[in-house]
Short mmCIF file of C-alpha atoms in Angstrom, two decimals:
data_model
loop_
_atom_site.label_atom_id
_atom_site.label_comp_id
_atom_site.label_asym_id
_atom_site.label_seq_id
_atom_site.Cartn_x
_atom_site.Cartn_y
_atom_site.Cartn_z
CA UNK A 1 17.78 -6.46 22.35
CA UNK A 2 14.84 -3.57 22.46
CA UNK A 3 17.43 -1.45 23.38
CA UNK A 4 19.70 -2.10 20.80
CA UNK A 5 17.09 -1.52 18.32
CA UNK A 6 15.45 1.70 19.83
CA UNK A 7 19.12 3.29 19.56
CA UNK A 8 19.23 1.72 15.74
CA UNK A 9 15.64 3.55 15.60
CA UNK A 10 17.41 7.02 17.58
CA UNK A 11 20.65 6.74 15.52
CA UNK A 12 18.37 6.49 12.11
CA UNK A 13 16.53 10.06 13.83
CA UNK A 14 19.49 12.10 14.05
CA UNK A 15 21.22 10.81 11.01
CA UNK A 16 18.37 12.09 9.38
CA UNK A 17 18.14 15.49 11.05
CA UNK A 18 21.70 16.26 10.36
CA UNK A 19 21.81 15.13 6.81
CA UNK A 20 18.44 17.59 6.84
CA UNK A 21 20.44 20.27 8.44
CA UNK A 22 23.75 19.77 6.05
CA UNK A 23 21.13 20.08 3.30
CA UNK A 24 19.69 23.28 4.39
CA UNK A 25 23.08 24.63 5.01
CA UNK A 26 24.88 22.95 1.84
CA UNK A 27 21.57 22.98 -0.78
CA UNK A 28 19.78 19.34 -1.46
CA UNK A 29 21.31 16.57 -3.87
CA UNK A 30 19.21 15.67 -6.72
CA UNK A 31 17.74 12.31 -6.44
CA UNK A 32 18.16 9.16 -8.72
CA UNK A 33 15.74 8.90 -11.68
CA UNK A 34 12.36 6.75 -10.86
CA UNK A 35 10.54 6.55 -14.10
CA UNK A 36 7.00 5.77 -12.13
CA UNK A 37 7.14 8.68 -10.32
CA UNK A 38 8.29 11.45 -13.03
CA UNK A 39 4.94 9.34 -15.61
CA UNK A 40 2.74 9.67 -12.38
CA UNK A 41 3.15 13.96 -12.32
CA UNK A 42 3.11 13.97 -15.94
CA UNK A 43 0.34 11.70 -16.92
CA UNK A 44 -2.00 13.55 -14.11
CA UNK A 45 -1.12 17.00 -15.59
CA UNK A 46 -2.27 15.71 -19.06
CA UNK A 47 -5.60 14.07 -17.31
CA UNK A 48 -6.00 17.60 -15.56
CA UNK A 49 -5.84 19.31 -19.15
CA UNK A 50 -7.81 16.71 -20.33
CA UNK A 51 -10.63 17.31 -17.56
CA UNK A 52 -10.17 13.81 -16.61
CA UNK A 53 -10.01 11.64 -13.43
CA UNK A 54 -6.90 10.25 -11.65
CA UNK A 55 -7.62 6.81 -9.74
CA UNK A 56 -5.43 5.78 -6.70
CA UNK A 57 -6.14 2.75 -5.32
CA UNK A 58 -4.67 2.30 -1.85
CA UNK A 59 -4.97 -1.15 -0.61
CA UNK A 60 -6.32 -2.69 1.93
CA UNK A 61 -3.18 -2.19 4.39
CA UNK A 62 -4.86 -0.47 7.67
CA UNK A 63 -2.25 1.45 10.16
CA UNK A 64 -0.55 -1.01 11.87
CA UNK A 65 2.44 -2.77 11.55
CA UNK A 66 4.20 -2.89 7.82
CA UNK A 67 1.24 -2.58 5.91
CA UNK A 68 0.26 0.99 8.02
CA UNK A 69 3.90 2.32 6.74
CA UNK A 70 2.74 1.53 3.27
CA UNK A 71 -1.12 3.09 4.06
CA UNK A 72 1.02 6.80 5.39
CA UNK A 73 3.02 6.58 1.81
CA UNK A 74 -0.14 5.91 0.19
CA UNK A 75 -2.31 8.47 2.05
CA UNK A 76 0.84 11.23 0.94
CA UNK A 77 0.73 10.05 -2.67
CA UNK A 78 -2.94 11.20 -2.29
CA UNK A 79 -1.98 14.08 -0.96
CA UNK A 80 0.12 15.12 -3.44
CA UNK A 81 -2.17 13.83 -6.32
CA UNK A 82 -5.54 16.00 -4.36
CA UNK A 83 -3.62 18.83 -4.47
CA UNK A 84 -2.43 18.71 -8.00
CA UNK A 85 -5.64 17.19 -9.26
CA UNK A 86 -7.99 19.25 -7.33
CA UNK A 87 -9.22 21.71 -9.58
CA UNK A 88 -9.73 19.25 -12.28
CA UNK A 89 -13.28 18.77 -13.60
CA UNK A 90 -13.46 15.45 -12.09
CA UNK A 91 -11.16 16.14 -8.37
CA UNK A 92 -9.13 12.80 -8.06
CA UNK A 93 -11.16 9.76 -6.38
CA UNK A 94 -9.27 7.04 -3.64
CA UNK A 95 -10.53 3.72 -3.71
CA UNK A 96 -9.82 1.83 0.04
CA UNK A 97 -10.20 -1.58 1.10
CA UNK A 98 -10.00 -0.93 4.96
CA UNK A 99 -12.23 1.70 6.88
CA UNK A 100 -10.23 4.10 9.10
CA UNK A 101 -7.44 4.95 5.38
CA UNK A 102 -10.91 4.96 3.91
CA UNK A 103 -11.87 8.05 6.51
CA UNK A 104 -8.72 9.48 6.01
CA UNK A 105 -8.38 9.43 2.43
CA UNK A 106 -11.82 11.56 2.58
CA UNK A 107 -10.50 14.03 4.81
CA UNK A 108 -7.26 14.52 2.80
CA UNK A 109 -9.83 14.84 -0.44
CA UNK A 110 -12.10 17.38 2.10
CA UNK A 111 -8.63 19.49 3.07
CA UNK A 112 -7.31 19.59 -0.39
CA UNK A 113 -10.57 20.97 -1.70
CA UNK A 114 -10.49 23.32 1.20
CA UNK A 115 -7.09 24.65 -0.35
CA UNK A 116 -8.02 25.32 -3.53
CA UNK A 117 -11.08 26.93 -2.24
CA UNK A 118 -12.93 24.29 -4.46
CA UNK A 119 -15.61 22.84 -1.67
CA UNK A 120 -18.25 22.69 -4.07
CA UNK A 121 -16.34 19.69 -5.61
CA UNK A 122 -15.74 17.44 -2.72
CA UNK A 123 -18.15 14.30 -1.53
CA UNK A 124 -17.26 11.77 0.34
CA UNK A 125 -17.67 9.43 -2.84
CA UNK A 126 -14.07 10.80 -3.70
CA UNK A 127 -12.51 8.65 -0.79
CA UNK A 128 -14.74 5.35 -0.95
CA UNK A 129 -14.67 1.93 0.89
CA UNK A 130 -14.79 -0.74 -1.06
CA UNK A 131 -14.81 -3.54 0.50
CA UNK A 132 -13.76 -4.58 3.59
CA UNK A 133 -11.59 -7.89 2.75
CA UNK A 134 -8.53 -8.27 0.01
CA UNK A 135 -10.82 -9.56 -2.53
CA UNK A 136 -13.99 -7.66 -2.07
CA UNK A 137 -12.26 -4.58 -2.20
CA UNK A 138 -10.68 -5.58 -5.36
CA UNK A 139 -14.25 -6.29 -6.58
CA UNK A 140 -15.30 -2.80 -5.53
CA UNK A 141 -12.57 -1.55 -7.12
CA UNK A 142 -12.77 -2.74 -10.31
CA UNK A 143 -15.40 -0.75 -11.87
CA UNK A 144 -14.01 2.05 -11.39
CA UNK A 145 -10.70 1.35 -12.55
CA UNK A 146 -12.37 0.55 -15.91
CA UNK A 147 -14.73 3.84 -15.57
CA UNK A 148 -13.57 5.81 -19.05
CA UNK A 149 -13.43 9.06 -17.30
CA UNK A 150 -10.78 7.79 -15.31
CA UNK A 151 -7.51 8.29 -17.87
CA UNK A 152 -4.72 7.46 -14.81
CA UNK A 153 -4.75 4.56 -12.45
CA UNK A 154 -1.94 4.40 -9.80
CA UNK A 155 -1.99 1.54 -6.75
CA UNK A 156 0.26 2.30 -3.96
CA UNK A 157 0.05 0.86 -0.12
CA UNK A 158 -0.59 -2.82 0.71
CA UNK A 159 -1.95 -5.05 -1.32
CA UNK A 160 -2.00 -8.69 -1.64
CA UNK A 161 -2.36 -11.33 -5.22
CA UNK A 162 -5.66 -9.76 -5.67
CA UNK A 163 -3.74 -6.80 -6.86
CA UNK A 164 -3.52 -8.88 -10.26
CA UNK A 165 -7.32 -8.41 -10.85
CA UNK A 166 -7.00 -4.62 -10.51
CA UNK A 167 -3.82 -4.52 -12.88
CA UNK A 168 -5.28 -6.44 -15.64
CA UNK A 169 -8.46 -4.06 -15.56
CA UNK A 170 -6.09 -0.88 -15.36
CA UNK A 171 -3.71 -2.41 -18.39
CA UNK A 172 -6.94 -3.06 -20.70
CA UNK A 173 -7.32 0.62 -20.31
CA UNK A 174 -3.47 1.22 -21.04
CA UNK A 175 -3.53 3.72 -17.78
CA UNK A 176 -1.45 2.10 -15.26
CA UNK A 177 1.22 4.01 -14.64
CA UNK A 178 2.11 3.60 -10.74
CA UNK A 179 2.10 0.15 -8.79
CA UNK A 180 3.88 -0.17 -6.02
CA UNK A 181 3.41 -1.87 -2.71
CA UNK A 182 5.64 -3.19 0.39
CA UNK A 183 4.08 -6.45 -0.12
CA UNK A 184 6.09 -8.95 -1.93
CA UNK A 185 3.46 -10.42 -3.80
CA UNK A 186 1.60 -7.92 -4.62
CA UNK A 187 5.03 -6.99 -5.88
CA UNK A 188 5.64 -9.77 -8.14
CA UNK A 189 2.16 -9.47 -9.45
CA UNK A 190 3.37 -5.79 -10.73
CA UNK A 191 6.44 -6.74 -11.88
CA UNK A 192 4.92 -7.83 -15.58
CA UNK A 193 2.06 -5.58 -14.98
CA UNK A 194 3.69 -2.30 -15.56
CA UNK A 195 6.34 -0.84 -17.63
CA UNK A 196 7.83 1.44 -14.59
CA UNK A 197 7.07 -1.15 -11.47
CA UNK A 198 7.87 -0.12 -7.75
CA UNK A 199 10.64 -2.64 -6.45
CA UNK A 200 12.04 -3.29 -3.36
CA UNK A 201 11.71 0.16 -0.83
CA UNK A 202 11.68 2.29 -3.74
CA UNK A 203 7.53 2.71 -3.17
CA UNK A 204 9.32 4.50 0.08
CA UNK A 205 10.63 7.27 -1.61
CA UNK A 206 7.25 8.55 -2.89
CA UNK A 207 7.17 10.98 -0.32
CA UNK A 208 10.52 12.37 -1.23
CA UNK A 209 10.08 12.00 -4.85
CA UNK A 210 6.32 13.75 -5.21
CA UNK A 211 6.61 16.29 -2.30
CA UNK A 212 9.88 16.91 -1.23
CA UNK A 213 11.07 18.27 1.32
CA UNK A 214 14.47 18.50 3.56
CA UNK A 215 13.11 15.96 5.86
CA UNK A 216 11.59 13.51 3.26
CA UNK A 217 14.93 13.87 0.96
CA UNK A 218 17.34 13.35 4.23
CA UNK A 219 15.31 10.51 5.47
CA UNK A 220 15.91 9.03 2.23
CA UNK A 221 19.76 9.23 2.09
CA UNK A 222 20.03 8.15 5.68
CA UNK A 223 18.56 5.02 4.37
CA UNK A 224 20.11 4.62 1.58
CA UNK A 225 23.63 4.84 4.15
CA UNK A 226 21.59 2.44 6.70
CA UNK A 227 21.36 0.67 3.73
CA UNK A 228 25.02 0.42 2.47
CA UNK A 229 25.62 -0.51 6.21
CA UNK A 230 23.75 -3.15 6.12
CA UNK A 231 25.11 -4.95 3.34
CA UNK A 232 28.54 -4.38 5.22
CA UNK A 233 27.32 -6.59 8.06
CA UNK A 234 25.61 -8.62 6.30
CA UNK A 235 28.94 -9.27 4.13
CA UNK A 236 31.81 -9.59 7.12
CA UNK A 237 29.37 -11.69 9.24
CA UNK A 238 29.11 -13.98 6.12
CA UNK A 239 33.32 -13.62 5.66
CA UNK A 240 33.66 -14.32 9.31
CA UNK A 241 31.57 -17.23 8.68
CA UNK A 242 33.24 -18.96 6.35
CA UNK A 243 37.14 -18.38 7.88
CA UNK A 244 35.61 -19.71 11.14
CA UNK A 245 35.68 -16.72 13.12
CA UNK A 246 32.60 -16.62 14.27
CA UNK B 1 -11.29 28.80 11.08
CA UNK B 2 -12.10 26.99 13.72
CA UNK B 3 -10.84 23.78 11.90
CA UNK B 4 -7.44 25.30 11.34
CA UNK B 5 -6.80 26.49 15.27
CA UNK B 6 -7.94 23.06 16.11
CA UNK B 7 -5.17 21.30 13.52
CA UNK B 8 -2.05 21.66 15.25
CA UNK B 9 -3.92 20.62 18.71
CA UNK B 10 -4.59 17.41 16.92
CA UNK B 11 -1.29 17.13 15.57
CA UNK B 12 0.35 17.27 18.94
CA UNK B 13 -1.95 14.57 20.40
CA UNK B 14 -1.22 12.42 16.98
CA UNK B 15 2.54 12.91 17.33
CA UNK B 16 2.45 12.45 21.52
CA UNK B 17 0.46 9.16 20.86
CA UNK B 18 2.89 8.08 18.24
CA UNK B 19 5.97 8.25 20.42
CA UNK B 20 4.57 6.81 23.57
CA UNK B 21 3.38 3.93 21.65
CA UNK B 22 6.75 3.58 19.80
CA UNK B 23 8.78 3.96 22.83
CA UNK B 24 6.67 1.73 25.03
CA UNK B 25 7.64 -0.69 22.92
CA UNK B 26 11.27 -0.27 23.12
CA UNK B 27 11.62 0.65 26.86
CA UNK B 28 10.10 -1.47 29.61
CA UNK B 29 8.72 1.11 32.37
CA UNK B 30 5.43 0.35 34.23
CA UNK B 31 4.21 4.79 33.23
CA UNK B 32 5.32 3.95 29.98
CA UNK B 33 3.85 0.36 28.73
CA UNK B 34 0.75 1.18 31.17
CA UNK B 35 0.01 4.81 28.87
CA UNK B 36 1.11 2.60 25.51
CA UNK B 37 -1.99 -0.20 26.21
CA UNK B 38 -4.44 2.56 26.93
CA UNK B 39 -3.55 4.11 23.29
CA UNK B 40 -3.35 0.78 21.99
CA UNK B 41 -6.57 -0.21 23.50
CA UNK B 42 -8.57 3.47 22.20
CA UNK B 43 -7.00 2.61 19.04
CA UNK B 44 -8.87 -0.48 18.60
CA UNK B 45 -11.78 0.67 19.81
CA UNK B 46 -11.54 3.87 17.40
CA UNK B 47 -10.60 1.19 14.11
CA UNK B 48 -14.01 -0.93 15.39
CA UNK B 49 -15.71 1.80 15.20
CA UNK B 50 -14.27 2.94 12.01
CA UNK B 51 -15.49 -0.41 10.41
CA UNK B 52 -18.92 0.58 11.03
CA UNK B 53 -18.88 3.84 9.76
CA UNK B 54 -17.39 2.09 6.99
CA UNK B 55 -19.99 -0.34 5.98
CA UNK B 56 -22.37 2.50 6.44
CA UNK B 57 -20.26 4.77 4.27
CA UNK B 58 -20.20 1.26 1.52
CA UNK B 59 -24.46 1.23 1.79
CA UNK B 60 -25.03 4.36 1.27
CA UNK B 61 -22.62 4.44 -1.70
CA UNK B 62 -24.61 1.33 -2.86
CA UNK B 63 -28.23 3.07 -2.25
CA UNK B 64 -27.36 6.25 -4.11
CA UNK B 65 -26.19 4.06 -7.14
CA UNK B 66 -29.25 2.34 -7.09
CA UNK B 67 -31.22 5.63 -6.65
CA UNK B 68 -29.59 7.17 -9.49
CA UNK B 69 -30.28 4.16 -11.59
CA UNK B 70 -26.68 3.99 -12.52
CA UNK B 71 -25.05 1.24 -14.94
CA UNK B 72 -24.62 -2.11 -12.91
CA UNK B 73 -27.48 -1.15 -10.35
CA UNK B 74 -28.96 -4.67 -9.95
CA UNK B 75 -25.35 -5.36 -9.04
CA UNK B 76 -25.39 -2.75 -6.04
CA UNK B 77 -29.33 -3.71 -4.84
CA UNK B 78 -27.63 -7.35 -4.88
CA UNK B 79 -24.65 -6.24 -2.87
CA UNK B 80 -27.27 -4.16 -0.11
CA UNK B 81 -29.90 -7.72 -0.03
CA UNK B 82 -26.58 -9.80 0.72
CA UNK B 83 -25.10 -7.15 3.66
CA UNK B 84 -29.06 -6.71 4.70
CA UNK B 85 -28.87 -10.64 4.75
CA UNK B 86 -25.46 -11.16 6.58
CA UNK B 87 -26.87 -8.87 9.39
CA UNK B 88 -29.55 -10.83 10.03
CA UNK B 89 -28.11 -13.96 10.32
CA UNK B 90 -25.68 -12.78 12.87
CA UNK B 91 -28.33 -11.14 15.12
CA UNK B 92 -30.81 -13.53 14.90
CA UNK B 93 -28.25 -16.57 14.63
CA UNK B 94 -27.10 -15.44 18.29
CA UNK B 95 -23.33 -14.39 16.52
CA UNK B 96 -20.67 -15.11 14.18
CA UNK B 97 -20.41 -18.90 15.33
CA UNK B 98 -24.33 -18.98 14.75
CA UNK B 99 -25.72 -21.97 12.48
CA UNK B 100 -27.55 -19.48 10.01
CA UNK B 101 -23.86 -17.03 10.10
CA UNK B 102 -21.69 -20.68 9.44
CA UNK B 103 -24.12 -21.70 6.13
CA UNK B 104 -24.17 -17.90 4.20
CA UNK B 105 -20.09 -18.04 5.10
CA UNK B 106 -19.71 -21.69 3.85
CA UNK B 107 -22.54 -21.21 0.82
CA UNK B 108 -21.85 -18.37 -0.18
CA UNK B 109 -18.62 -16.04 1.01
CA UNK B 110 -16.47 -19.16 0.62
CA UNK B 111 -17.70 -20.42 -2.95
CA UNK B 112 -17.70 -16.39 -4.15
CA UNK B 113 -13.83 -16.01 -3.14
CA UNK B 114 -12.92 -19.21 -4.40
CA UNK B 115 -14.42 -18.03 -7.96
CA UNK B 116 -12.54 -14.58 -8.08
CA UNK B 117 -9.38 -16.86 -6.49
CA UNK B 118 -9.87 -18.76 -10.09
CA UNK B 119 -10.06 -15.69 -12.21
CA UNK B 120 -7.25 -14.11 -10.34
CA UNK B 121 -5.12 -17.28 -12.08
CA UNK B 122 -6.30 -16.36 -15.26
CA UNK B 123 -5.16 -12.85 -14.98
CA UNK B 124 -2.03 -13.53 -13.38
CA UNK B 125 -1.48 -15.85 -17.10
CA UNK B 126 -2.60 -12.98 -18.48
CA UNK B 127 0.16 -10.40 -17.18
CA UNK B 128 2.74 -13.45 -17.21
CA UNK B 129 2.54 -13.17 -20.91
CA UNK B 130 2.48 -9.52 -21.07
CA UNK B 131 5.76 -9.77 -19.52
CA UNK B 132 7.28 -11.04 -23.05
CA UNK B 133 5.14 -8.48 -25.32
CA UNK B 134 5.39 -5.30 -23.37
CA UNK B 135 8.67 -5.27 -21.12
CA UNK B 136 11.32 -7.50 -23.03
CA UNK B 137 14.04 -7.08 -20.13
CA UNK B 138 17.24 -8.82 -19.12
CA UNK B 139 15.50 -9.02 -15.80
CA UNK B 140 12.09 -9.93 -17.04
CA UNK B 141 13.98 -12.75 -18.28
CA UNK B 142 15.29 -13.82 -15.32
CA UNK B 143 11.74 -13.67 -14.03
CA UNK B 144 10.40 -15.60 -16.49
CA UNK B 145 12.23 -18.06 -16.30
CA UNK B 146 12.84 -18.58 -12.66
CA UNK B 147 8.66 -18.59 -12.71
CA UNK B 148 8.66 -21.23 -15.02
CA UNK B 149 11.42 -23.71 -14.11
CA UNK B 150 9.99 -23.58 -10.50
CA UNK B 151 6.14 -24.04 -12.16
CA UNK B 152 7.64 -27.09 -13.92
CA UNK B 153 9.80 -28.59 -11.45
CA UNK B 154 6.49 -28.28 -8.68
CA UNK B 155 4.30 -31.02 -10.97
CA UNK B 156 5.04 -34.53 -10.23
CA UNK B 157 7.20 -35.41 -13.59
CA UNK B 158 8.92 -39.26 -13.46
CA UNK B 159 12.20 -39.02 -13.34
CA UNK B 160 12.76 -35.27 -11.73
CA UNK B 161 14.71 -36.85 -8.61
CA UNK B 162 17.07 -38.69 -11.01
CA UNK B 163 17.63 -35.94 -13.10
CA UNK B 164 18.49 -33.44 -10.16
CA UNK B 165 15.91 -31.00 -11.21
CA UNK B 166 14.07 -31.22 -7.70
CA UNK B 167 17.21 -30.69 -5.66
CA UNK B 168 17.68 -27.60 -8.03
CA UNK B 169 14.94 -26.25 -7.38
CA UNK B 170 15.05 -26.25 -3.86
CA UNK B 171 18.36 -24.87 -4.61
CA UNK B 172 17.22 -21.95 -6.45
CA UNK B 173 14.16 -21.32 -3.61
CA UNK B 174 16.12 -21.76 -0.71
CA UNK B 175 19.15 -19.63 -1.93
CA UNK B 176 18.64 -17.25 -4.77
CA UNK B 177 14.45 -16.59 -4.11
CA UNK B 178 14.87 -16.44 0.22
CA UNK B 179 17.99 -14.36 -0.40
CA UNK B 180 15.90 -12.31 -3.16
CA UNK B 181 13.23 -12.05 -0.93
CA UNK B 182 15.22 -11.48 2.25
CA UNK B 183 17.02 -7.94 0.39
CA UNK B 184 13.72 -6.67 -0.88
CA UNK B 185 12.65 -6.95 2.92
CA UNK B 186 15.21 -5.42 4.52
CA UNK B 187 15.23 -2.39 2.21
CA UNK B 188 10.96 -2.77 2.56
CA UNK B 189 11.92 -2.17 6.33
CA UNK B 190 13.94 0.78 5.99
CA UNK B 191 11.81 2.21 4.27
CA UNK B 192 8.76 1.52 6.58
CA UNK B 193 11.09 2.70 9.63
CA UNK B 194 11.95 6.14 7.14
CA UNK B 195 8.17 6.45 6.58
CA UNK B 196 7.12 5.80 10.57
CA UNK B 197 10.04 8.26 11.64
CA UNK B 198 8.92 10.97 8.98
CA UNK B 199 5.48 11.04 10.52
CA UNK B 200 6.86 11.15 14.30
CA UNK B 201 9.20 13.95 13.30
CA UNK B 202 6.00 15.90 11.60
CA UNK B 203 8.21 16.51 8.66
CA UNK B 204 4.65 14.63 7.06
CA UNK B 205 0.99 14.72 8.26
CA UNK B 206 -1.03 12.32 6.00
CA UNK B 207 -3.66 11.71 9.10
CA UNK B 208 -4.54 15.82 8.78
CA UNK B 209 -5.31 15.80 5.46
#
């Protein structure tokens, strides 16, 4: 059975690196329209103008198992943001509700400052701690969701029903404009929250959507064919089922 | 400079790490599951240790507040008496299981995350309505009223076995909400195993800033 699943994991590897090297030979597809992500680049250019502050709270999720997949996606959303946001008046700041994304959202603040040749800008308060359990870190988190130099809240990575108490803060500030999360709750908490909600694996694409990249965009389409396979099996076992095949 | 020479050093250890702990898990061999413990092991050790800087990091964001006489500064000098408080309970308690640890976690953690646990219903109201003024959808529909039958059909109504509505809903859990669910997590999975294998392939480095 591990077997079987580390060749699903190899077979997913070098699907990806040939649709990556078809890409680079053939040029890249475009990708499907996600309204959260195109709002997310074009709300935090307008805070940038602005000279205001771009909030991106990442959870609670740590780096292991499902949540940690969803703490990577967040940590390169906050990537991307840092390096678009950097040289704005007020650099953007990452809220975290476990200790080691906490340390790392700080570095990727520290190295995107570093880029820009902006040091003078960074403190650690631009990747802060929270609180160390679901609901403290919500508490933490709420004041500066509702902070008026803030003008764009986002939440990506793993969060839990307490995500509702962040939400309602960001909407009665009418700046929410990213929510995703792999956690189904915290899912269906977003759902009615936001206009442009995060469903299903699509917070998974954020890497391919806000940085790009041959690898990121390939990754994605060998999903999306992982995908389509799926639903195959899934299908004929359910057929084979029901003539008494199997 | 220094920094940058020393980068893709610690990318190589981060990626070597990641694939002897991913295919330790996979393949059985007594090299291979010994090396993946050790990480695992370091790991845990580094993630304690990362708690503490963290509630150090969380104090001294709570000091400077207070220092600075911020807005909501009693709040923060309450917050640092409370964490002040917890840690000496503990250590003089003789631990977590410690009679002075058991009452501030049964007087006061408990009764504190049971009242945001009752706001947290107020605001998920709250966005259930804003479902019909902001984001009229055929969807949202759905939503709404799949939330709403199942709300109903959960309180103890007479007469709900003999109209069928209980066997309905267990209809609608049990098939349309587990299958729901069940598709969301699959494609949640992919995507987790894209993300992991994006990392491992160093097409991404989130952990190097």
């Amino acid at each position: 059975m591990s077997l079987l699943a580390l060749g699903i994991v190899a077979l997913f590897s070098l699907l990806t690196l040939l649709l990556a090297a078809r890409a680079r030979r053939q040029g890249e597809r475009p990708l499907r329209h996600i309204p959260a992500f195109h709002r997310l680049n074009q709300e935090m250019a307008l805070s940038v103008e602005a000279g205001q502050q771009v909030h991106l709270a990442l959870g609670h999720g740590g780096l292991f198992e499902m949540p940690g997949a969803a703490t990577f996606l967040a940590l390169t959303m906050l990537q991307h943001t840092s390096r678009l946001a950097a040289v704005s008046d007020y650099p953007p700041v990452a809220t975290s509700g476990e200790a080691v994304q906490g340390l790392l959202s700080q570095e990727i603040a520290h190295a995107a400052a570093r880029l820009l040749r902006a040091e003078e800008q960074f403190t650690l308060n631009l990747g802060q701690i929270n609180g160390l359990t679901p609901f403290s870190y919500a508490a933490g988190a709420l004041t500066l969701v509702s902070e008026p130099k803030v003008a764009v809240n986002a939440f990506g990575g793993s969060f839990g029903s307490e995500a509702a108490l962040l939400s309602d803060a960001a909407l009665k500030r009418g700046n929410l404009v990213l929510a995703g999360s792999e956690n189904l709750t915290a899912q269906a908490v977003f759902f009615p929250a936001t206009e442009t909600p995060l469903l299903g694996e699509e917070f998974f694409a954020a890497a391919a959507y806000l940085q790009g990249g041959t690898i990121a965009r390939a990754a994605l389409l060998a999903q999306d064919i992982f995908r389509w396979a799926l639903i195959v099996v899934l299908l004929g076992g359910a057929l084979l089922k029901l003539v008494g095949v199997w | 400079m220094k920094e940058r020479l020393s980068l893709p050093f610690l990318a190589v250890i981060a990626l070597f790490s990641g694939w002897v702990v991913l295919l330790g898990y996979f393949v059985d061999l007594p090299g291979l599951s010994d090396l993946r413990t050790l990480f695992l092991d370091w790991a845990v050790t580094l993630v304690a240790v990362a708690v503490v800087v963290g509630v150090i990091h969380l104090a001294r964001r709570h000091a400077q507040r207070i220092r600075q006489g911020e807005e909501g500064a009693a709040l923060n000098l309450v917050t640092l008496t409370s964490l002040a408080m917890s840690i000496l309970a503990i250590l003089l308690s003789g631990g977590l299981d410690g009679e002075a640890s058991r009452w501030l976690y049964n007087n006061l953690w408990l009764p504190l995350e049971s009242s945001l646990l009752a706001v947290l219903s107020v605001s998920l109201i709250y966005a259930f309505t804003r479902l019909f003024t902001r984001r009229f959808t055929f969807f949202g529909l759905v939503f709404a009223l799949t939330t709403l039958f199942v709300l109903f059909t959960t309180l103890p109504w007479p007469g709900l076995e003999a109209l069928g509505l209980a066997e309905l809903r267990a209809w609608v859990l049990q098939v349309w909400a587990a299958a729901g669910g069940r598709g969301l997590l699959l494609g949640i999975a992919l995507g987790a195993l894209t993300a992991g294998l994006r990392v491992l392939l160093a097409a991404e480095n989130p952990y190097s800033g």
